[in-house]
């Protein structure tokens, strides 16, 4: 099972919106509406930001949203803030196993 | 509060064995899968495998099958990741995470704080 494909880096200015893509196959992202997204700061454990493709856990800002089209899931962060600068990973169920994306480093300019 | 607390950092030599732990609290340990994730320095997250402590049903990523063993002791609400013979390439941070599975949906939350394993001669 290959890792899901994410851009290595994205950047945006405060207040702007950015979108991080996560491309898989018909065996993972395309088959299940089960993509989750995680935020990781340097030296810290990952934190759940989006689950079931587009739902936010309690406490996660509504500036974070998720979507999916075909074999590609996306995470959108609107109203970018300095605190959003982190690494972001997507994860998909693939039938008895799970696969992560390679990760995207978000830089807030 | 649902919490996963992992054992401390380890420094080992190649060829040595190691077992790291992940203790769950604040929920029914036997009712949730626990997954293990590797993160090598400066790299991304890699799913290694998962265990259901209720019946010890275990699944491995093909990349890690035969390289590690995942187990659990439900009497003390603890999951384990072990190696019989470490290699330098096993040097990494290892995270455990609880799998929330609702209907056809699942996600990892919360995560443990991580255990750094360093293998060096």
CSV table of C-alpha atoms in Angstrom, one decimal:
chain,number,residue,atom,x,y,z
A,1,UNK,CA,0.0,0.0,0.0
A,2,UNK,CA,1.6,3.3,-1.1
A,3,UNK,CA,1.5,6.5,0.9
A,4,UNK,CA,-1.2,9.0,-0.1
A,5,UNK,CA,0.2,11.9,-2.2
A,6,UNK,CA,0.3,15.3,-0.6
A,7,UNK,CA,2.2,18.4,-1.7
A,8,UNK,CA,5.4,18.7,0.2
A,9,UNK,CA,4.7,22.3,1.1
A,10,UNK,CA,2.1,25.1,0.8
A,11,UNK,CA,2.2,28.6,2.0
A,12,UNK,CA,-0.1,31.6,2.5
A,13,UNK,CA,-0.4,35.0,4.1
A,14,UNK,CA,-2.4,35.7,7.2
A,15,UNK,CA,-6.1,35.9,6.4
A,16,UNK,CA,-5.8,34.0,3.2
A,17,UNK,CA,-7.2,30.5,2.5
A,18,UNK,CA,-5.1,27.5,1.5
A,19,UNK,CA,-6.0,24.0,0.4
A,20,UNK,CA,-3.9,20.8,0.9
A,21,UNK,CA,-4.7,17.9,-1.4
A,22,UNK,CA,-4.4,14.2,-0.6
A,23,UNK,CA,-4.6,11.9,-3.5
A,24,UNK,CA,-5.0,8.2,-3.2
A,25,UNK,CA,-6.6,5.4,-5.2
A,26,UNK,CA,-9.9,3.7,-5.6
A,27,UNK,CA,-8.8,1.2,-2.9
A,28,UNK,CA,-8.5,3.8,-0.2
A,29,UNK,CA,-9.6,7.5,-0.5
A,30,UNK,CA,-11.9,6.7,-3.4
A,31,UNK,CA,-13.6,3.8,-1.7
A,32,UNK,CA,-14.3,5.2,1.7
A,33,UNK,CA,-15.5,8.5,3.1
A,34,UNK,CA,-13.1,8.0,5.9
A,35,UNK,CA,-10.3,10.4,5.4
A,36,UNK,CA,-9.0,12.1,8.5
A,37,UNK,CA,-6.6,15.0,8.9
A,38,UNK,CA,-3.9,15.6,11.5
A,39,UNK,CA,-1.9,18.6,12.5
A,40,UNK,CA,1.6,18.2,13.9
A,41,UNK,CA,3.8,20.8,15.4
A,42,UNK,CA,7.6,20.1,15.6
A,43,UNK,CA,8.4,17.8,18.5
A,44,UNK,CA,4.7,17.2,19.3
A,45,UNK,CA,2.3,14.4,18.7
A,46,UNK,CA,-0.2,14.6,15.9
A,47,UNK,CA,-3.7,16.1,16.6
A,48,UNK,CA,-6.9,15.2,15.0
A,49,UNK,CA,-8.4,18.1,13.0
A,50,UNK,CA,-10.9,16.5,10.6
A,51,UNK,CA,-12.6,13.1,10.6
A,52,UNK,CA,-15.1,11.4,8.3
A,53,UNK,CA,-13.8,13.7,5.6
A,54,UNK,CA,-15.5,16.8,6.8
A,55,UNK,CA,-16.3,16.8,10.5
A,56,UNK,CA,-14.4,18.7,13.2
A,57,UNK,CA,-13.7,17.5,16.7
A,58,UNK,CA,-14.8,19.7,19.6
A,59,UNK,CA,-12.3,22.5,20.0
A,60,UNK,CA,-11.1,22.6,16.4
A,61,UNK,CA,-11.6,25.9,14.7
A,62,UNK,CA,-14.3,26.1,12.1
A,63,UNK,CA,-11.6,27.7,9.8
A,64,UNK,CA,-10.7,24.0,9.1
A,65,UNK,CA,-12.8,22.1,6.7
A,66,UNK,CA,-12.5,18.9,4.6
A,67,UNK,CA,-13.9,17.7,1.3
A,68,UNK,CA,-13.5,14.8,-1.2
A,69,UNK,CA,-13.8,14.3,-4.9
A,70,UNK,CA,-13.1,11.0,-6.4
A,71,UNK,CA,-9.7,9.7,-5.2
A,72,UNK,CA,-8.7,13.1,-3.8
A,73,UNK,CA,-9.5,14.5,-0.4
A,74,UNK,CA,-8.7,18.1,0.6
A,75,UNK,CA,-8.2,20.2,3.7
A,76,UNK,CA,-8.9,23.8,3.5
A,77,UNK,CA,-7.8,26.4,6.1
A,78,UNK,CA,-9.5,29.8,5.8
A,79,UNK,CA,-8.5,33.0,7.5
A,80,UNK,CA,-4.9,31.7,7.9
A,81,UNK,CA,-3.3,32.5,11.2
A,82,UNK,CA,0.3,32.2,12.3
A,83,UNK,CA,-0.6,29.4,14.7
A,84,UNK,CA,-1.7,27.3,11.7
A,85,UNK,CA,2.0,26.9,10.7
A,86,UNK,CA,2.6,23.1,11.1
A,87,UNK,CA,2.7,19.8,9.3
A,88,UNK,CA,-0.5,18.3,8.1
A,89,UNK,CA,-1.2,14.6,7.3
A,90,UNK,CA,-4.1,12.9,5.7
A,91,UNK,CA,-5.0,9.3,6.6
A,92,UNK,CA,-7.4,6.9,4.9
A,93,UNK,CA,-8.8,3.5,5.7
A,94,UNK,CA,-8.0,1.0,3.0
A,95,UNK,CA,-9.8,-2.1,4.2
A,96,UNK,CA,-8.0,-3.8,7.2
A,97,UNK,CA,-5.2,-1.3,7.0
A,98,UNK,CA,-4.6,2.4,7.1
A,99,UNK,CA,-2.4,4.6,5.0
A,100,UNK,CA,-1.0,8.1,5.7
A,101,UNK,CA,-0.1,10.8,3.3
A,102,UNK,CA,3.5,12.0,3.1
A,103,UNK,CA,2.7,15.2,4.9
A,104,UNK,CA,2.5,18.9,3.9
A,105,UNK,CA,4.4,21.7,5.6
A,106,UNK,CA,2.3,24.8,5.9
A,107,UNK,CA,4.2,28.0,6.1
A,108,UNK,CA,2.4,31.2,7.1
A,109,UNK,CA,4.2,34.1,5.4
B,1,UNK,CA,-10.2,12.4,30.1
B,2,UNK,CA,-9.2,9.8,27.5
B,3,UNK,CA,-5.4,9.6,27.6
B,4,UNK,CA,-2.6,7.4,26.2
B,5,UNK,CA,0.7,7.5,28.0
B,6,UNK,CA,3.7,5.9,26.4
B,7,UNK,CA,6.9,4.6,28.0
B,8,UNK,CA,10.1,6.7,28.0
B,9,UNK,CA,12.8,7.1,25.5
B,10,UNK,CA,15.1,4.1,24.9
B,11,UNK,CA,18.7,3.8,23.7
B,12,UNK,CA,19.6,0.4,22.4
B,13,UNK,CA,22.3,-1.4,20.5
B,14,UNK,CA,21.8,-3.2,17.2
B,15,UNK,CA,20.6,-6.8,17.8
B,16,UNK,CA,19.0,-6.0,21.2
B,17,UNK,CA,15.4,-6.6,21.9
B,18,UNK,CA,12.9,-3.9,23.0
B,19,UNK,CA,9.3,-3.6,24.1
B,20,UNK,CA,7.7,-0.2,24.4
B,21,UNK,CA,4.3,0.5,26.0
B,22,UNK,CA,1.2,2.6,25.7
B,23,UNK,CA,-1.2,2.7,28.6
B,24,UNK,CA,-4.8,3.8,28.1
B,25,UNK,CA,-7.0,5.5,30.7
B,26,UNK,CA,-10.3,7.3,30.9
B,27,UNK,CA,-12.2,4.8,28.7
B,28,UNK,CA,-12.9,1.1,28.3
B,29,UNK,CA,-9.6,-0.2,27.0
B,30,UNK,CA,-11.0,-3.4,25.6
B,31,UNK,CA,-13.5,-1.7,23.4
B,32,UNK,CA,-11.2,0.3,21.1
B,33,UNK,CA,-8.4,-0.6,18.7
B,34,UNK,CA,-4.9,0.8,19.4
B,35,UNK,CA,-2.7,1.6,16.5
B,36,UNK,CA,1.1,2.2,16.3
B,37,UNK,CA,2.7,4.8,14.0
B,38,UNK,CA,6.3,5.3,13.1
B,39,UNK,CA,7.9,8.7,12.4
B,40,UNK,CA,11.6,8.7,11.4
B,41,UNK,CA,13.5,11.9,11.9
B,42,UNK,CA,12.2,14.6,9.6
B,43,UNK,CA,9.9,12.2,7.8
B,44,UNK,CA,6.2,11.5,7.7
B,45,UNK,CA,3.8,9.2,9.6
B,46,UNK,CA,3.8,5.5,8.7
B,47,UNK,CA,1.0,3.2,9.9
B,48,UNK,CA,2.6,0.0,11.4
B,49,UNK,CA,-0.3,-2.0,12.8
B,50,UNK,CA,-3.2,-2.2,15.1
B,51,UNK,CA,-4.6,-4.3,17.9
B,52,UNK,CA,-8.0,-4.8,19.5
B,53,UNK,CA,-7.3,-5.5,23.1
B,54,UNK,CA,-10.7,-7.1,23.7
B,55,UNK,CA,-9.6,-10.2,21.7
B,56,UNK,CA,-6.1,-9.4,20.6
B,57,UNK,CA,-7.1,-9.3,17.0
B,58,UNK,CA,-4.0,-7.8,15.3
B,59,UNK,CA,-3.3,-6.4,11.8
B,60,UNK,CA,0.0,-5.3,10.4
B,61,UNK,CA,1.0,-3.1,7.5
B,62,UNK,CA,2.8,-5.2,4.9
B,63,UNK,CA,5.8,-3.0,5.4
B,64,UNK,CA,6.1,-4.0,9.1
B,65,UNK,CA,4.7,-7.5,9.1
B,66,UNK,CA,7.4,-9.8,10.6
B,67,UNK,CA,9.5,-6.9,11.7
B,68,UNK,CA,7.6,-6.0,14.9
B,69,UNK,CA,5.1,-7.6,17.2
B,70,UNK,CA,2.1,-5.8,18.6
B,71,UNK,CA,0.4,-7.1,21.7
B,72,UNK,CA,-1.8,-6.0,24.6
B,73,UNK,CA,-2.4,-6.8,28.3
B,74,UNK,CA,-6.0,-5.8,28.9
B,75,UNK,CA,-5.6,-6.4,32.7
B,76,UNK,CA,-3.4,-3.3,32.9
B,77,UNK,CA,-4.9,-1.4,29.9
B,78,UNK,CA,-1.6,-1.5,28.1
B,79,UNK,CA,-0.6,-2.1,24.5
B,80,UNK,CA,2.9,-3.0,23.4
B,81,UNK,CA,5.2,-2.7,20.4
B,82,UNK,CA,8.2,-5.0,20.4
B,83,UNK,CA,11.3,-5.9,18.4
B,84,UNK,CA,13.3,-9.1,18.8
B,85,UNK,CA,16.4,-7.7,17.1
B,86,UNK,CA,16.8,-4.0,16.6
B,87,UNK,CA,18.5,-2.4,13.7
B,88,UNK,CA,19.8,1.1,13.3
B,89,UNK,CA,17.0,1.8,10.8
B,90,UNK,CA,14.5,1.3,13.7
B,91,UNK,CA,15.6,4.6,15.1
B,92,UNK,CA,12.5,6.7,15.1
B,93,UNK,CA,9.7,8.2,17.2
B,94,UNK,CA,6.8,5.8,17.8
B,95,UNK,CA,3.3,6.9,18.5
B,96,UNK,CA,0.3,4.9,19.7
B,97,UNK,CA,-3.2,6.2,19.0
B,98,UNK,CA,-6.7,5.1,19.8
B,99,UNK,CA,-8.9,4.2,16.8
B,100,UNK,CA,-12.4,5.6,17.1
B,101,UNK,CA,-14.6,3.5,14.9
B,102,UNK,CA,-18.2,4.5,14.5
B,103,UNK,CA,-20.2,2.6,11.9
B,104,UNK,CA,-18.2,2.7,8.7
B,105,UNK,CA,-16.1,5.6,9.9
B,106,UNK,CA,-12.9,5.6,11.8
B,107,UNK,CA,-10.1,8.0,12.9
B,108,UNK,CA,-7.2,8.1,15.3
B,109,UNK,CA,-7.8,10.1,18.5
B,110,UNK,CA,-6.2,10.7,20.9
B,111,UNK,CA,-2.5,10.1,20.4
B,112,UNK,CA,0.2,9.2,22.9
B,113,UNK,CA,3.1,11.6,23.5
B,114,UNK,CA,5.5,9.4,21.6
B,115,UNK,CA,8.4,7.1,22.5
B,116,UNK,CA,11.8,7.9,20.9
B,117,UNK,CA,13.8,4.8,20.1
B,118,UNK,CA,17.5,5.2,19.3
B,119,UNK,CA,19.5,2.3,18.0
B,120,UNK,CA,23.2,2.9,17.8
B,121,UNK,CA,26.4,0.9,18.4
